[in-house]
Short mmCIF file of N, CA and C and ligand atoms in Angstrom, two decimals:
data_model
loop_
_atom_site.label_atom_id
_atom_site.label_comp_id
_atom_site.label_asym_id
_atom_site.label_seq_id
_atom_site.Cartn_x
_atom_site.Cartn_y
_atom_site.Cartn_z
N MET Y 1 -104.75 -53.50 44.83
CA MET Y 1 -103.42 -53.60 45.44
C MET Y 1 -103.32 -52.67 46.65
N SER Y 2 -102.86 -53.22 47.76
CA SER Y 2 -102.75 -52.35 48.95
C SER Y 2 -101.29 -52.14 49.32
N LEU Y 3 -101.03 -51.06 49.92
CA LEU Y 3 -99.67 -50.73 50.34
C LEU Y 3 -99.29 -51.55 51.57
N GLY Y 4 -98.04 -51.98 51.62
CA GLY Y 4 -97.58 -52.68 52.81
C GLY Y 4 -97.52 -51.74 53.99
N ASN Y 5 -97.46 -52.29 55.16
CA ASN Y 5 -97.42 -51.47 56.37
C ASN Y 5 -96.24 -50.51 56.42
N GLY Y 6 -95.08 -51.07 56.01
CA GLY Y 6 -93.86 -50.25 56.03
C GLY Y 6 -94.01 -49.01 55.18
N LYS Y 7 -94.56 -49.23 54.01
CA LYS Y 7 -94.72 -48.12 53.08
C LYS Y 7 -95.71 -47.08 53.62
N ARG Y 8 -96.77 -47.56 54.22
CA ARG Y 8 -97.77 -46.63 54.75
C ARG Y 8 -97.14 -45.77 55.85
N THR Y 9 -96.36 -46.39 56.71
CA THR Y 9 -95.70 -45.64 57.78
C THR Y 9 -94.78 -44.57 57.19
N ALA Y 10 -94.03 -45.00 56.15
CA ALA Y 10 -93.11 -44.04 55.53
C ALA Y 10 -93.88 -42.86 54.96
N ASN Y 11 -95.03 -43.14 54.33
CA ASN Y 11 -95.84 -42.05 53.77
C ASN Y 11 -96.35 -41.12 54.86
N THR Y 12 -96.78 -41.71 55.96
CA THR Y 12 -97.29 -40.91 57.07
C THR Y 12 -96.19 -39.99 57.61
N GLU Y 13 -95.01 -40.56 57.74
CA GLU Y 13 -93.86 -39.77 58.21
C GLU Y 13 -93.59 -38.60 57.27
N ARG Y 14 -93.61 -38.91 55.98
CA ARG Y 14 -93.30 -37.90 54.99
C ARG Y 14 -94.35 -36.79 55.02
N TRP Y 15 -95.58 -37.20 55.17
CA TRP Y 15 -96.68 -36.24 55.22
C TRP Y 15 -96.52 -35.33 56.44
N ARG Y 16 -96.11 -35.93 57.55
CA ARG Y 16 -95.92 -35.15 58.78
C ARG Y 16 -94.81 -34.12 58.59
N GLU Y 17 -93.73 -34.58 57.94
CA GLU Y 17 -92.62 -33.65 57.67
C GLU Y 17 -93.07 -32.48 56.81
N LEU Y 18 -93.82 -32.80 55.76
CA LEU Y 18 -94.31 -31.77 54.85
C LEU Y 18 -95.18 -30.77 55.61
N ARG Y 19 -96.04 -31.33 56.44
CA ARG Y 19 -96.97 -30.49 57.19
C ARG Y 19 -96.21 -29.54 58.12
N GLU Y 20 -95.13 -30.06 58.73
CA GLU Y 20 -94.35 -29.21 59.62
C GLU Y 20 -93.65 -28.09 58.86
N GLN Y 21 -93.25 -28.41 57.61
CA GLN Y 21 -92.63 -27.37 56.80
C GLN Y 21 -93.64 -26.30 56.41
N LEU Y 22 -94.88 -26.77 56.14
CA LEU Y 22 -95.91 -25.84 55.70
C LEU Y 22 -96.44 -24.99 56.85
N THR Y 23 -96.41 -25.53 58.05
CA THR Y 23 -96.89 -24.79 59.21
C THR Y 23 -95.77 -24.67 60.24
N PRO Y 24 -94.75 -23.87 59.90
CA PRO Y 24 -93.60 -23.76 60.80
C PRO Y 24 -93.98 -23.14 62.15
N ASP Y 25 -95.15 -22.50 62.20
CA ASP Y 25 -95.57 -21.87 63.46
C ASP Y 25 -95.86 -22.90 64.54
N LYS Y 26 -95.98 -24.17 64.14
CA LYS Y 26 -96.21 -25.24 65.12
C LYS Y 26 -94.95 -25.53 65.94
N ALA Y 27 -93.81 -25.26 65.32
CA ALA Y 27 -92.55 -25.57 65.99
C ALA Y 27 -92.22 -24.50 67.03
N VAL Y 28 -91.58 -24.93 68.11
CA VAL Y 28 -91.16 -24.00 69.16
C VAL Y 28 -89.64 -23.87 69.10
N LEU Y 29 -89.16 -22.64 68.99
CA LEU Y 29 -87.72 -22.42 68.91
C LEU Y 29 -87.05 -22.82 70.22
N LYS Y 30 -85.91 -23.50 70.10
CA LYS Y 30 -85.16 -23.92 71.28
C LYS Y 30 -83.81 -23.20 71.36
N ASP Y 31 -83.32 -22.82 70.19
CA ASP Y 31 -81.99 -22.22 70.11
C ASP Y 31 -82.01 -20.77 70.64
N LYS Y 32 -81.10 -20.49 71.59
CA LYS Y 32 -81.10 -19.18 72.26
C LYS Y 32 -80.95 -18.02 71.30
N LYS Y 33 -80.09 -18.21 70.30
CA LYS Y 33 -79.83 -17.15 69.33
C LYS Y 33 -81.08 -16.89 68.48
N LEU Y 34 -81.74 -17.99 68.07
CA LEU Y 34 -82.96 -17.85 67.27
C LEU Y 34 -84.08 -17.21 68.08
N ILE Y 35 -84.15 -17.57 69.36
CA ILE Y 35 -85.17 -16.98 70.24
C ILE Y 35 -84.95 -15.47 70.33
N ARG Y 36 -83.68 -15.11 70.53
CA ARG Y 36 -83.33 -13.70 70.64
C ARG Y 36 -83.70 -12.92 69.36
N GLU Y 37 -83.43 -13.53 68.21
CA GLU Y 37 -83.77 -12.90 66.94
C GLU Y 37 -85.29 -12.73 66.79
N GLU Y 38 -86.02 -13.79 67.19
CA GLU Y 38 -87.48 -13.73 67.09
C GLU Y 38 -88.03 -12.63 68.00
N VAL Y 39 -87.48 -12.53 69.21
CA VAL Y 39 -87.92 -11.51 70.16
C VAL Y 39 -87.68 -10.11 69.58
N ASN Y 40 -86.49 -9.88 69.05
CA ASN Y 40 -86.17 -8.57 68.47
C ASN Y 40 -87.07 -8.26 67.28
N HIS Y 41 -87.31 -9.27 66.48
CA HIS Y 41 -88.16 -9.13 65.31
C HIS Y 41 -89.57 -8.70 65.72
N ARG Y 42 -90.11 -9.38 66.72
CA ARG Y 42 -91.46 -9.04 67.16
C ARG Y 42 -91.52 -7.66 67.80
N LEU Y 43 -90.49 -7.32 68.56
CA LEU Y 43 -90.46 -6.01 69.21
C LEU Y 43 -90.48 -4.90 68.17
N VAL Y 44 -89.65 -5.05 67.15
CA VAL Y 44 -89.48 -3.96 66.19
C VAL Y 44 -90.55 -3.97 65.11
N SER Y 45 -90.79 -5.12 64.49
CA SER Y 45 -91.73 -5.14 63.36
C SER Y 45 -93.13 -5.58 63.76
N GLY Y 46 -93.25 -6.23 64.90
CA GLY Y 46 -94.56 -6.71 65.33
C GLY Y 46 -94.97 -8.01 64.66
N LEU Y 47 -94.12 -8.53 63.78
CA LEU Y 47 -94.48 -9.76 63.08
C LEU Y 47 -93.93 -10.99 63.77
N GLN Y 48 -94.80 -12.00 63.91
CA GLN Y 48 -94.38 -13.26 64.50
C GLN Y 48 -94.00 -14.22 63.39
N THR Y 49 -92.78 -14.79 63.46
CA THR Y 49 -92.38 -15.73 62.43
C THR Y 49 -92.19 -17.14 62.99
N ALA Y 50 -92.20 -17.28 64.31
CA ALA Y 50 -92.05 -18.61 64.92
C ALA Y 50 -92.60 -18.56 66.33
N ASN Y 51 -92.84 -19.72 66.89
CA ASN Y 51 -93.30 -19.79 68.28
C ASN Y 51 -92.13 -19.93 69.22
N ILE Y 52 -92.25 -19.35 70.38
CA ILE Y 52 -91.27 -19.60 71.44
C ILE Y 52 -92.05 -20.04 72.67
N GLU Y 53 -91.34 -20.65 73.61
CA GLU Y 53 -92.01 -21.24 74.75
C GLU Y 53 -92.84 -20.22 75.54
N TYR Y 54 -92.33 -19.01 75.61
CA TYR Y 54 -93.02 -17.93 76.32
C TYR Y 54 -94.47 -17.75 75.86
N ASP Y 55 -94.73 -18.00 74.56
CA ASP Y 55 -96.09 -17.84 74.03
C ASP Y 55 -97.11 -18.69 74.77
N SER Y 56 -96.66 -19.84 75.27
CA SER Y 56 -97.61 -20.78 75.86
C SER Y 56 -98.10 -20.36 77.25
N ILE Y 57 -97.47 -19.34 77.85
CA ILE Y 57 -97.97 -18.91 79.17
C ILE Y 57 -99.13 -17.92 79.04
N TYR Y 58 -99.37 -17.46 77.80
CA TYR Y 58 -100.48 -16.55 77.55
C TYR Y 58 -101.80 -17.27 77.77
N ASN Y 59 -102.69 -16.66 78.56
CA ASN Y 59 -104.00 -17.26 78.83
C ASN Y 59 -105.07 -16.41 78.15
N GLU Y 60 -105.49 -16.87 77.00
CA GLU Y 60 -106.41 -16.10 76.16
C GLU Y 60 -107.72 -15.77 76.89
N GLU Y 61 -108.24 -16.74 77.64
CA GLU Y 61 -109.51 -16.53 78.32
C GLU Y 61 -109.39 -15.41 79.36
N LYS Y 62 -108.31 -15.49 80.16
CA LYS Y 62 -108.06 -14.45 81.16
C LYS Y 62 -107.85 -13.10 80.49
N ALA Y 63 -106.96 -13.11 79.49
CA ALA Y 63 -106.54 -11.86 78.85
C ALA Y 63 -107.71 -11.17 78.15
N SER Y 64 -108.63 -11.95 77.59
CA SER Y 64 -109.70 -11.33 76.82
C SER Y 64 -110.79 -10.76 77.72
N SER Y 65 -110.76 -11.10 79.01
CA SER Y 65 -111.82 -10.63 79.90
C SER Y 65 -111.46 -9.34 80.64
N ILE Y 66 -110.22 -8.86 80.46
CA ILE Y 66 -109.84 -7.65 81.20
C ILE Y 66 -110.04 -6.39 80.35
N LYS Y 67 -110.04 -5.27 81.05
CA LYS Y 67 -110.10 -3.97 80.37
C LYS Y 67 -108.84 -3.75 79.55
N ASP Y 68 -108.94 -3.03 78.46
CA ASP Y 68 -107.78 -2.74 77.60
C ASP Y 68 -107.13 -4.01 77.06
N SER Y 69 -107.96 -5.05 76.93
CA SER Y 69 -107.47 -6.36 76.52
C SER Y 69 -106.68 -6.34 75.20
N ASP Y 70 -107.20 -5.60 74.21
CA ASP Y 70 -106.54 -5.61 72.89
C ASP Y 70 -105.13 -5.03 72.97
N LEU Y 71 -105.03 -3.88 73.63
CA LEU Y 71 -103.73 -3.22 73.73
C LEU Y 71 -102.73 -4.08 74.53
N LEU Y 72 -103.20 -4.61 75.65
CA LEU Y 72 -102.29 -5.38 76.51
C LEU Y 72 -101.88 -6.70 75.83
N SER Y 73 -102.80 -7.32 75.11
CA SER Y 73 -102.47 -8.56 74.41
C SER Y 73 -101.47 -8.29 73.29
N MET Y 74 -101.67 -7.17 72.59
CA MET Y 74 -100.72 -6.78 71.54
C MET Y 74 -99.32 -6.63 72.14
N LEU Y 75 -99.24 -5.98 73.30
CA LEU Y 75 -97.93 -5.78 73.94
C LEU Y 75 -97.32 -7.11 74.36
N PHE Y 76 -98.17 -8.03 74.81
CA PHE Y 76 -97.66 -9.36 75.19
C PHE Y 76 -97.06 -10.04 73.96
N HIS Y 77 -97.82 -10.09 72.87
CA HIS Y 77 -97.37 -10.82 71.67
C HIS Y 77 -96.17 -10.14 71.01
N ARG Y 78 -96.05 -8.84 71.22
CA ARG Y 78 -94.88 -8.14 70.67
C ARG Y 78 -93.71 -8.18 71.65
N MET Y 79 -93.83 -8.99 72.72
CA MET Y 79 -92.74 -9.29 73.63
C MET Y 79 -92.35 -8.14 74.57
N PHE Y 80 -93.25 -7.18 74.75
CA PHE Y 80 -92.95 -6.09 75.68
C PHE Y 80 -92.65 -6.61 77.09
N PHE Y 81 -93.53 -7.47 77.62
CA PHE Y 81 -93.36 -7.93 79.00
C PHE Y 81 -92.15 -8.86 79.14
N TYR Y 82 -91.92 -9.64 78.08
CA TYR Y 82 -90.76 -10.53 78.04
C TYR Y 82 -89.47 -9.72 78.19
N ARG Y 83 -89.37 -8.65 77.39
CA ARG Y 83 -88.17 -7.82 77.42
C ARG Y 83 -88.06 -7.06 78.75
N LEU Y 84 -89.21 -6.64 79.29
CA LEU Y 84 -89.20 -5.94 80.58
C LEU Y 84 -88.70 -6.88 81.69
N ASN Y 85 -89.16 -8.12 81.65
CA ASN Y 85 -88.65 -9.13 82.61
C ASN Y 85 -87.14 -9.28 82.50
N GLU Y 86 -86.67 -9.34 81.27
CA GLU Y 86 -85.23 -9.47 81.02
C GLU Y 86 -84.47 -8.29 81.62
N LYS Y 87 -84.96 -7.10 81.34
CA LYS Y 87 -84.28 -5.90 81.84
C LYS Y 87 -84.31 -5.84 83.36
N LEU Y 88 -85.43 -6.26 83.95
CA LEU Y 88 -85.54 -6.21 85.41
C LEU Y 88 -84.65 -7.25 86.09
N SER Y 89 -84.24 -8.27 85.33
CA SER Y 89 -83.33 -9.23 85.95
C SER Y 89 -81.89 -8.70 85.91
N ALA Y 90 -81.65 -7.67 85.11
CA ALA Y 90 -80.32 -7.07 85.03
C ALA Y 90 -80.23 -5.74 85.80
N PHE Y 91 -81.33 -4.99 85.81
CA PHE Y 91 -81.34 -3.69 86.49
C PHE Y 91 -82.46 -3.66 87.51
N GLU Y 92 -82.21 -3.04 88.65
CA GLU Y 92 -83.27 -2.92 89.64
C GLU Y 92 -84.29 -1.87 89.22
N CYS Y 93 -85.52 -2.08 89.62
CA CYS Y 93 -86.56 -1.08 89.33
C CYS Y 93 -86.28 0.16 90.16
N ASP Y 94 -86.25 1.32 89.51
CA ASP Y 94 -86.05 2.56 90.28
C ASP Y 94 -87.38 3.28 90.50
N HIS Y 95 -88.46 2.51 90.39
CA HIS Y 95 -89.82 3.01 90.64
C HIS Y 95 -90.23 4.13 89.70
N THR Y 96 -89.75 4.00 88.48
CA THR Y 96 -90.20 4.87 87.38
C THR Y 96 -90.56 3.94 86.22
N PHE Y 97 -90.85 4.54 85.06
CA PHE Y 97 -91.12 3.78 83.85
C PHE Y 97 -89.91 3.78 82.92
N HIS Y 98 -88.74 4.00 83.50
CA HIS Y 98 -87.51 4.13 82.75
C HIS Y 98 -87.27 2.97 81.75
N LEU Y 99 -87.39 1.74 82.23
CA LEU Y 99 -87.13 0.58 81.37
C LEU Y 99 -88.25 0.40 80.34
N SER Y 100 -89.49 0.63 80.77
CA SER Y 100 -90.62 0.54 79.84
C SER Y 100 -90.47 1.55 78.72
N ASP Y 101 -90.05 2.76 79.08
CA ASP Y 101 -89.82 3.81 78.07
C ASP Y 101 -88.82 3.34 77.01
N GLN Y 102 -87.72 2.73 77.48
CA GLN Y 102 -86.70 2.24 76.55
C GLN Y 102 -87.28 1.22 75.59
N ILE Y 103 -88.09 0.30 76.13
CA ILE Y 103 -88.64 -0.77 75.29
C ILE Y 103 -89.67 -0.20 74.31
N LEU Y 104 -90.53 0.68 74.79
CA LEU Y 104 -91.55 1.26 73.91
C LEU Y 104 -90.91 2.09 72.81
N THR Y 105 -89.77 2.71 73.12
CA THR Y 105 -89.02 3.45 72.10
C THR Y 105 -88.47 2.48 71.05
N GLN Y 106 -87.90 1.36 71.54
CA GLN Y 106 -87.40 0.35 70.61
C GLN Y 106 -88.53 -0.18 69.71
N MET Y 107 -89.74 -0.24 70.28
CA MET Y 107 -90.89 -0.74 69.51
C MET Y 107 -91.41 0.30 68.53
N GLN Y 108 -90.79 1.49 68.58
CA GLN Y 108 -91.07 2.57 67.63
C GLN Y 108 -92.45 3.19 67.79
N PHE Y 109 -92.93 3.22 69.02
CA PHE Y 109 -94.17 3.96 69.29
C PHE Y 109 -93.83 5.44 69.43
N GLY Y 110 -94.73 6.28 68.97
CA GLY Y 110 -94.56 7.71 69.15
C GLY Y 110 -94.88 8.10 70.58
N ARG Y 111 -94.54 9.34 70.95
CA ARG Y 111 -94.75 9.80 72.33
C ARG Y 111 -96.22 9.67 72.76
N GLY Y 112 -97.12 10.01 71.86
CA GLY Y 112 -98.54 9.95 72.19
C GLY Y 112 -99.01 8.55 72.53
N LYS Y 113 -98.61 7.59 71.71
CA LYS Y 113 -98.98 6.20 71.94
C LYS Y 113 -98.33 5.69 73.23
N MET Y 114 -97.07 6.09 73.46
CA MET Y 114 -96.39 5.67 74.68
C MET Y 114 -97.13 6.16 75.91
N ASN Y 115 -97.56 7.42 75.88
CA ASN Y 115 -98.30 7.95 77.02
C ASN Y 115 -99.61 7.20 77.23
N GLU Y 116 -100.27 6.87 76.12
CA GLU Y 116 -101.52 6.11 76.22
C GLU Y 116 -101.26 4.75 76.88
N ILE Y 117 -100.18 4.10 76.48
CA ILE Y 117 -99.85 2.78 77.03
C ILE Y 117 -99.53 2.90 78.54
N LEU Y 118 -98.76 3.92 78.92
CA LEU Y 118 -98.42 4.09 80.33
C LEU Y 118 -99.68 4.38 81.17
N GLU Y 119 -100.62 5.13 80.59
CA GLU Y 119 -101.89 5.39 81.29
C GLU Y 119 -102.64 4.08 81.53
N VAL Y 120 -102.63 3.20 80.53
CA VAL Y 120 -103.29 1.90 80.66
C VAL Y 120 -102.61 1.09 81.78
N PHE Y 121 -101.28 1.08 81.81
CA PHE Y 121 -100.57 0.37 82.87
C PHE Y 121 -101.00 0.89 84.24
N LYS Y 122 -101.04 2.21 84.38
CA LYS Y 122 -101.41 2.82 85.66
C LYS Y 122 -102.82 2.43 86.08
N ARG Y 123 -103.73 2.40 85.09
CA ARG Y 123 -105.11 2.00 85.39
C ARG Y 123 -105.18 0.59 85.96
N HIS Y 124 -104.20 -0.24 85.60
CA HIS Y 124 -104.18 -1.63 86.08
C HIS Y 124 -103.26 -1.80 87.28
N GLY Y 125 -102.82 -0.70 87.87
CA GLY Y 125 -101.96 -0.78 89.05
C GLY Y 125 -100.48 -0.84 88.75
N GLY Y 126 -100.12 -0.73 87.47
CA GLY Y 126 -98.70 -0.76 87.10
C GLY Y 126 -98.10 0.63 87.19
N ASP Y 127 -97.65 1.01 88.38
CA ASP Y 127 -97.16 2.37 88.60
C ASP Y 127 -95.66 2.53 88.42
N CYS Y 128 -94.97 1.46 88.11
CA CYS Y 128 -93.54 1.52 87.77
C CYS Y 128 -93.20 0.23 87.04
N ASP Y 129 -91.96 0.12 86.55
CA ASP Y 129 -91.57 -1.05 85.75
C ASP Y 129 -91.89 -2.38 86.42
N CYS Y 130 -91.51 -2.52 87.71
CA CYS Y 130 -91.73 -3.84 88.35
C CYS Y 130 -93.21 -4.10 88.61
N GLU Y 131 -93.96 -3.02 88.90
CA GLU Y 131 -95.40 -3.20 89.13
C GLU Y 131 -96.12 -3.63 87.85
N ILE Y 132 -95.57 -3.25 86.72
CA ILE Y 132 -96.17 -3.67 85.43
C ILE Y 132 -96.12 -5.19 85.32
N ILE Y 133 -95.01 -5.77 85.76
CA ILE Y 133 -94.90 -7.23 85.73
C ILE Y 133 -95.85 -7.86 86.76
N PHE Y 134 -95.83 -7.34 87.99
CA PHE Y 134 -96.64 -7.94 89.06
C PHE Y 134 -98.14 -7.78 88.82
N LYS Y 135 -98.54 -6.60 88.34
CA LYS Y 135 -99.98 -6.32 88.30
C LYS Y 135 -100.60 -6.37 86.90
N VAL Y 136 -99.78 -6.19 85.87
CA VAL Y 136 -100.36 -6.17 84.52
C VAL Y 136 -100.09 -7.47 83.76
N GLU Y 137 -98.82 -7.84 83.62
CA GLU Y 137 -98.54 -9.09 82.89
C GLU Y 137 -99.27 -10.26 83.55
N SER Y 138 -99.34 -10.25 84.87
CA SER Y 138 -99.98 -11.37 85.58
C SER Y 138 -101.45 -11.56 85.22
N GLN Y 139 -102.07 -10.52 84.66
CA GLN Y 139 -103.47 -10.66 84.26
C GLN Y 139 -103.64 -11.34 82.91
N LEU Y 140 -102.50 -11.54 82.23
CA LEU Y 140 -102.55 -12.11 80.88
C LEU Y 140 -102.06 -13.55 80.82
N ILE Y 141 -101.41 -13.98 81.88
CA ILE Y 141 -100.70 -15.27 81.83
C ILE Y 141 -101.17 -16.23 82.93
N GLY Y 142 -100.80 -17.47 82.74
CA GLY Y 142 -101.00 -18.48 83.76
C GLY Y 142 -102.44 -18.91 83.90
N LYS Y 143 -102.74 -19.59 84.98
CA LYS Y 143 -104.08 -20.15 85.19
C LYS Y 143 -105.04 -19.10 85.77
ZN1 LIG L 1 -90.95 -0.80 90.75
#
């Protein structure tokens, strides 16, 4: 006995739904409030619970070939650059690390780790908040 076409389609649909429930990381959040929650969650706890569109601009091949790749990729996935972009669209860069300091504090890094991160930014030409976006984030994203 074989299943009719209609039934097979229904089963396929159901299987797809189940699969999406089991692998929610495949879904990309669209809702602004949910995106904001996910960003805060990643900043503070470092845990990713869903995908957002920003994740897709990460270029693994590019990012893995640069110096300090692990640290910079961790900062990308924990939304450091995303939040810095947000802050820079609201406040002008005053050519210090003022905004980066705020974000790294929110991420609960100690002073020692923060200094290490700022040294890495400087090594890559990121000598202030806006330069971090132009010279450091740009090495991790895009083509
Ligand atoms: Zn600047």
